[in-house]
Short mmCIF file of C-alpha atoms and ligand atoms in Angstrom, two decimals:
data_model
loop_
_atom_site.label_atom_id
_atom_site.label_comp_id
_atom_site.label_asym_id
_atom_site.label_seq_id
_atom_site.Cartn_x
_atom_site.Cartn_y
_atom_site.Cartn_z
CA MET S 1 0.00 0.00 0.00
CA LYS S 2 1.08 3.55 -0.68
CA ILE S 3 0.34 6.46 1.65
CA THR S 4 0.27 10.09 0.48
CA ALA S 5 -0.61 13.06 2.69
CA PHE S 6 -3.92 14.53 1.46
CA SER S 7 -3.26 18.10 2.58
CA GLU S 8 -0.75 19.99 4.72
CA GLY S 9 -2.19 18.81 8.01
CA CYS S 10 -5.23 16.66 7.38
CA GLY S 11 -5.73 13.10 6.15
CA ALA S 12 -3.91 10.65 3.90
CA VAL S 13 -4.78 8.86 0.67
CA VAL S 14 -4.18 5.12 0.62
CA THR S 15 -3.54 3.64 -2.83
CA ASP S 16 -2.49 0.21 -4.10
CA LEU S 17 -4.88 -1.42 -1.68
CA GLN S 18 -8.31 -3.03 -2.04
CA LEU S 19 -10.25 -3.02 1.24
CA ALA S 20 -12.26 -6.01 0.02
CA ASN S 21 -9.22 -8.27 -0.26
CA LEU S 22 -7.02 -7.24 2.64
CA THR S 23 -4.39 -9.69 3.77
CA ASN S 24 -3.83 -9.93 7.52
CA ASP S 25 -0.45 -8.23 7.10
CA ALA S 26 -2.04 -5.35 5.19
CA LEU S 27 -4.67 -5.00 7.93
CA VAL S 28 -1.94 -4.68 10.56
CA GLU S 29 -0.15 -2.08 8.44
CA LEU S 30 -3.41 -0.21 7.88
CA ARG S 31 -4.03 -0.04 11.65
CA GLY S 32 -0.69 1.74 12.03
CA VAL S 33 -1.46 4.20 9.24
CA PHE S 34 -4.91 4.86 10.70
CA ALA S 35 -3.39 5.58 14.13
CA GLU S 36 -0.91 7.98 12.56
CA TYR S 37 -3.33 9.98 10.36
CA GLY S 38 -6.77 9.42 11.91
CA LEU S 39 -8.31 10.07 8.50
CA LEU S 40 -7.88 7.88 5.43
CA PHE S 41 -9.25 8.27 1.91
CA PHE S 42 -9.58 5.42 -0.59
CA ARG S 43 -10.56 5.59 -4.28
CA ASN S 44 -11.97 2.99 -6.68
CA GLN S 45 -12.96 0.48 -4.01
CA ASP S 46 -16.44 -0.42 -5.30
CA LEU S 47 -17.26 -2.14 -2.00
CA THR S 48 -20.52 -4.05 -1.88
CA PRO S 49 -22.45 -3.68 1.41
CA ASP S 50 -21.20 -7.19 2.32
CA GLN S 51 -17.61 -6.15 1.75
CA HIS S 52 -18.14 -2.89 3.67
CA LEU S 53 -19.41 -4.92 6.60
CA GLU S 54 -16.65 -7.49 6.33
CA PHE S 55 -13.92 -4.83 6.40
CA ALA S 56 -15.56 -3.10 9.40
CA GLU S 57 -15.82 -6.35 11.33
CA ARG S 58 -12.20 -7.19 10.66
CA PHE S 59 -11.12 -3.77 11.90
CA GLY S 60 -13.22 -3.55 15.07
CA ARG S 61 -16.58 -3.98 16.77
CA ILE S 62 -19.60 -2.31 15.19
CA VAL S 63 -21.92 0.04 17.09
CA ILE S 64 -25.32 1.01 15.77
CA ASN S 65 -26.35 4.65 15.57
CA LYS S 66 -29.47 5.37 17.63
CA PHE S 67 -31.06 7.83 15.24
CA PHE S 68 -30.37 6.94 11.61
CA LYS S 69 -32.32 4.52 9.46
CA THR S 70 -30.38 1.47 8.38
CA THR S 71 -30.37 -0.44 5.12
CA THR S 72 -33.06 -3.13 5.01
CA GLU S 73 -30.44 -5.79 4.40
CA PHE S 74 -27.97 -4.83 7.13
CA PRO S 75 -28.95 -3.22 10.48
CA GLN S 76 -25.22 -2.45 10.99
CA ILE S 77 -25.18 -0.09 8.00
CA ALA S 78 -26.67 3.37 8.59
CA GLU S 79 -27.99 5.40 5.69
CA VAL S 80 -26.85 9.02 5.42
CA ARG S 81 -29.51 10.01 2.96
CA LYS S 82 -30.72 13.22 1.33
CA GLU S 83 -33.48 12.98 -1.27
CA LYS S 84 -33.60 15.50 -4.06
CA THR S 85 -36.72 17.04 -2.53
CA GLN S 86 -35.11 17.51 0.92
CA GLN S 87 -33.47 20.75 2.00
CA THR S 88 -31.59 19.65 5.11
CA ASN S 89 -28.68 17.22 5.15
CA ILE S 90 -27.28 15.03 7.91
CA GLY S 91 -24.05 16.26 9.47
CA GLY S 92 -24.10 19.69 7.83
CA GLY S 93 -22.20 21.36 10.69
CA TRP S 94 -18.83 20.51 12.23
CA HIS S 95 -19.12 17.53 14.58
CA THR S 96 -17.68 14.19 15.49
CA ASP S 97 -19.84 11.08 15.64
CA HIS S 98 -21.23 9.81 18.94
CA SER S 99 -19.30 12.09 21.32
CA TYR S 100 -22.55 12.16 23.35
CA ASP S 101 -21.97 8.52 24.33
CA ALA S 102 -20.17 7.62 27.57
CA ILE S 103 -17.79 5.56 25.46
CA PRO S 104 -17.73 7.36 22.12
CA ALA S 105 -17.34 5.62 18.78
CA MET S 106 -13.81 4.96 17.62
CA GLY S 107 -14.33 5.48 13.92
CA SER S 108 -16.72 5.70 11.02
CA ILE S 109 -16.37 4.11 7.59
CA LEU S 110 -18.34 6.01 4.96
CA VAL S 111 -18.99 4.60 1.48
CA ALA S 112 -20.42 6.66 -1.39
CA ARG S 113 -23.57 5.14 -2.92
CA THR S 114 -25.35 7.96 -4.78
CA LEU S 115 -23.55 11.22 -5.44
CA PRO S 116 -24.73 14.58 -6.74
CA LYS S 117 -23.20 15.72 -10.05
CA THR S 118 -21.33 18.46 -8.24
CA GLY S 119 -20.96 19.40 -4.57
CA GLY S 120 -21.53 17.21 -1.53
CA ASP S 121 -17.89 17.17 -0.42
CA THR S 122 -17.08 16.32 3.19
CA GLN S 123 -14.76 18.59 5.15
CA PHE S 124 -12.49 17.30 7.90
CA ALA S 125 -10.35 18.77 10.66
CA ASN S 126 -7.36 17.31 12.50
CA LEU S 127 -7.80 17.86 16.23
CA ALA S 128 -4.39 16.47 17.23
CA ALA S 129 -2.60 19.00 15.01
CA ALA S 130 -4.98 21.73 16.16
CA TYR S 131 -4.23 20.93 19.81
CA ASP S 132 -0.46 20.99 19.26
CA ALA S 133 -0.68 24.43 17.66
CA LEU S 134 -2.84 26.03 20.36
CA PRO S 135 -1.26 29.05 22.01
CA LYS S 136 0.30 28.18 25.39
CA ASN S 137 -2.19 30.27 27.36
CA LEU S 138 -5.13 28.53 25.70
CA LYS S 139 -3.62 25.11 26.46
CA LYS S 140 -3.33 26.24 30.08
CA ARG S 141 -6.96 27.42 30.21
CA ILE S 142 -8.35 24.07 29.04
CA GLU S 143 -6.06 21.90 31.13
CA ASN S 144 -8.11 19.62 33.41
CA LEU S 145 -11.47 20.85 32.08
CA ARG S 146 -14.30 18.48 31.25
CA ALA S 147 -17.14 19.17 28.84
CA VAL S 148 -20.73 18.02 28.48
CA HIS S 149 -21.66 16.44 25.12
CA SER S 150 -25.29 15.96 24.11
CA ASN S 151 -27.61 14.99 21.29
CA THR S 152 -30.87 16.27 22.81
CA HIS S 153 -30.65 19.63 21.00
CA LEU S 154 -30.44 17.75 17.68
CA TYR S 155 -32.44 14.54 18.03
CA GLY S 156 -34.70 15.29 21.05
CA GLU S 157 -38.37 16.16 20.77
CA ASN S 158 -37.79 19.77 19.80
CA GLY S 159 -34.29 19.17 18.51
CA LEU S 160 -32.93 20.93 15.47
CA TYR S 161 -33.27 17.93 13.12
CA ARG S 162 -36.83 17.17 14.31
CA LEU S 163 -37.91 20.60 13.06
CA THR S 164 -36.57 19.99 9.55
CA ASP S 165 -37.55 17.84 6.59
CA LEU S 166 -35.15 15.17 7.90
CA SER S 167 -37.41 14.39 10.85
CA GLU S 168 -39.34 11.55 9.18
CA GLN S 169 -36.23 9.52 8.53
CA LEU S 170 -34.92 9.78 12.10
CA GLY S 171 -35.77 7.42 14.93
CA GLY S 172 -34.72 7.36 18.57
CA VAL S 173 -36.42 10.52 19.90
CA ASP S 174 -36.55 8.80 23.30
CA ARG S 175 -32.93 7.66 23.19
CA VAL S 176 -31.27 11.02 23.71
CA GLY S 177 -28.69 11.61 26.43
CA ASP S 178 -25.51 13.34 27.58
CA ALA S 179 -21.99 12.37 28.56
CA THR S 180 -19.03 14.30 29.96
CA HIS S 181 -15.49 13.89 28.67
CA PRO S 182 -12.07 15.46 29.28
CA VAL S 183 -11.45 18.45 27.00
CA VAL S 184 -7.94 17.22 26.25
CA ILE S 185 -7.61 13.47 25.81
CA ILE S 186 -4.72 11.13 25.12
CA HIS S 187 -5.36 9.27 21.92
CA PRO S 188 -5.32 5.58 22.84
CA GLU S 189 -3.31 4.47 19.80
CA SER S 190 -1.11 7.40 18.82
CA GLY S 191 -0.50 8.66 22.36
CA ARG S 192 -0.97 12.24 21.09
CA LYS S 193 -2.87 14.91 22.97
CA VAL S 194 -6.14 15.79 21.24
CA LEU S 195 -8.65 18.59 21.69
CA TYR S 196 -11.92 16.75 22.34
CA VAL S 197 -14.78 19.24 21.97
CA ASN S 198 -16.89 19.78 18.86
CA PRO S 199 -19.49 22.30 17.66
CA GLY S 200 -22.20 19.69 17.03
CA HIS S 201 -22.41 18.06 20.41
CA THR S 202 -20.44 19.97 23.06
CA ILE S 203 -22.86 22.01 25.17
CA GLN S 204 -20.70 23.53 27.89
CA PHE S 205 -17.79 22.95 30.24
CA GLU S 206 -18.67 21.02 33.35
CA GLY S 207 -19.33 23.38 36.26
CA TRP S 208 -19.29 26.49 34.01
CA ASP S 209 -22.30 28.47 32.93
CA PHE S 210 -23.47 28.42 29.35
CA THR S 211 -22.34 31.92 28.30
CA GLU S 212 -18.87 31.51 29.77
CA SER S 213 -18.56 28.15 28.07
CA ARG S 214 -19.75 29.53 24.74
CA ALA S 215 -17.03 32.17 24.65
CA LEU S 216 -14.17 29.73 25.23
CA LEU S 217 -15.64 27.07 22.93
CA ASP S 218 -15.94 29.62 20.13
CA GLU S 219 -12.32 30.64 20.64
CA LEU S 220 -11.22 27.00 20.33
CA TYR S 221 -13.45 26.35 17.30
CA GLU S 222 -12.09 29.38 15.47
CA HIS S 223 -8.59 27.99 15.94
CA VAL S 224 -9.50 24.51 14.65
CA ILE S 225 -11.12 25.54 11.37
CA GLN S 226 -7.95 27.17 10.01
CA PRO S 227 -6.78 25.83 6.62
CA GLN S 228 -3.65 24.16 8.03
CA PHE S 229 -5.78 21.73 10.07
CA THR S 230 -8.65 21.14 7.62
CA CYS S 231 -9.32 19.57 4.23
CA SER S 232 -12.21 18.88 1.89
CA PHE S 233 -12.76 15.49 0.23
CA ASN S 234 -14.45 15.27 -3.16
CA TRP S 235 -16.35 12.01 -3.40
CA LEU S 236 -16.27 9.94 -6.57
CA PRO S 237 -18.03 6.65 -7.28
CA GLY S 238 -16.05 3.98 -5.39
CA SER S 239 -14.66 6.38 -2.76
CA VAL S 240 -14.42 5.33 0.88
CA THR S 241 -13.44 7.47 3.87
CA PHE S 242 -12.42 6.09 7.24
CA TRP S 243 -12.05 8.59 10.07
CA ASP S 244 -11.15 8.40 13.74
CA ASN S 245 -13.82 10.14 15.80
CA ARG S 246 -11.41 10.75 18.70
CA CYS S 247 -9.13 13.05 16.71
CA THR S 248 -11.13 14.52 13.80
CA TRP S 249 -14.21 16.58 13.05
CA HIS S 250 -16.20 16.46 9.84
CA GLN S 251 -19.08 18.22 8.15
CA ALA S 252 -21.00 17.49 4.95
CA ASN S 253 -21.40 20.35 2.47
CA ASN S 254 -25.06 20.98 1.62
CA ASP S 255 -24.45 22.61 -1.76
CA TYR S 256 -26.39 20.31 -4.11
CA GLN S 257 -30.06 21.24 -3.63
CA GLY S 258 -32.37 19.36 -6.00
CA GLN S 259 -30.07 16.34 -6.20
CA ALA S 260 -29.95 13.15 -4.15
CA ARG S 261 -27.00 11.88 -2.13
CA LEU S 262 -26.74 8.56 -0.28
CA MET S 263 -23.86 7.29 1.79
CA HIS S 264 -23.53 4.10 3.83
CA ARG S 265 -21.92 4.43 7.23
CA ILE S 266 -20.63 1.80 9.63
CA THR S 267 -19.52 2.99 13.04
CA LEU S 268 -16.90 1.20 15.11
CA ALA S 269 -16.89 1.08 18.90
CA GLY S 270 -14.24 2.87 20.93
CA SER S 271 -12.89 2.64 24.45
CA ALA S 272 -13.26 4.95 27.47
CA LEU S 273 -11.44 8.26 26.96
CA THR S 274 -8.44 9.18 29.07
CA ALA S 275 -7.63 12.71 30.17
CA ALA S 276 -4.26 14.10 29.11
C1 OGA O 301 -21.65 10.87 8.97
C2 OGA O 301 -21.61 12.22 8.40
C3 OGA O 301 -20.91 13.21 6.36
C4 OGA O 301 -21.22 13.13 4.92
O1 OGA O 301 -21.87 9.91 8.23
O2 OGA O 301 -21.40 10.75 10.17
O3 OGA O 301 -21.55 13.18 9.09
O4 OGA O 301 -20.47 13.72 4.14
N1 OGA O 301 -21.60 12.25 7.06
O5 OGA O 301 -22.22 12.49 4.57
MN1 MN O 302 -21.03 12.48 11.16
#
């Protein structure tokens, strides 16, 4: 397999590798590359749903998203779907998957199924690189803080998504909940320090009031979305993206109104997060 950095500080492209026919040695090598980059792009994979599932199961343990519809064939595969008549897309703002869980998901494997003619890229951010580059005083201010992560404001009864034309395809209104996590974690595989807050799910710092929290969160977010930590992936038929939810953010561009887009996602389970 060949690894090429995708942008200055975000992601890598893996070539000369078919995910459907991975040898055990290649799988071991891929685990190392995944730990190093936290965000891998693959082209021309043409994975069937069976092969998507098989790769996911070889890499880790699957967790099922509480809110998304799944394919009829495989309950482990979530559909990230936007019909051509729908206005709102799933994941249209910066977030990381499942940070509202007590033990958040390790990674997500996204496979393109139906793509718009133009648009529909996914943007990513590297939260290990962003942490490293934080000014010293900001590192000091977030040391030892914990933050509350939630999904109620999105998937709860009056949550953001419930008030949009996505609501009919979402389940789990009664399965909402919160979790608290350290703001700076040690990545379990790379050992790097990572900034673990995100605009989609982080509500406030534990023990702080909302307004105070908002100000510091916004300061951190502004730092993360700088070009040196972010990249944008243009999907093509056969593309697959595999990201680590502990050290990346992502958001889906909603710039293809009137066209359909369908992606298949499998989410892999993580382990309890450790404070830096
Ligand atoms: C997701 C997600 C982004 C996209 O599957 O978790 O946010 O580009 N999708 O569809
Ligand atoms: Mn997502």
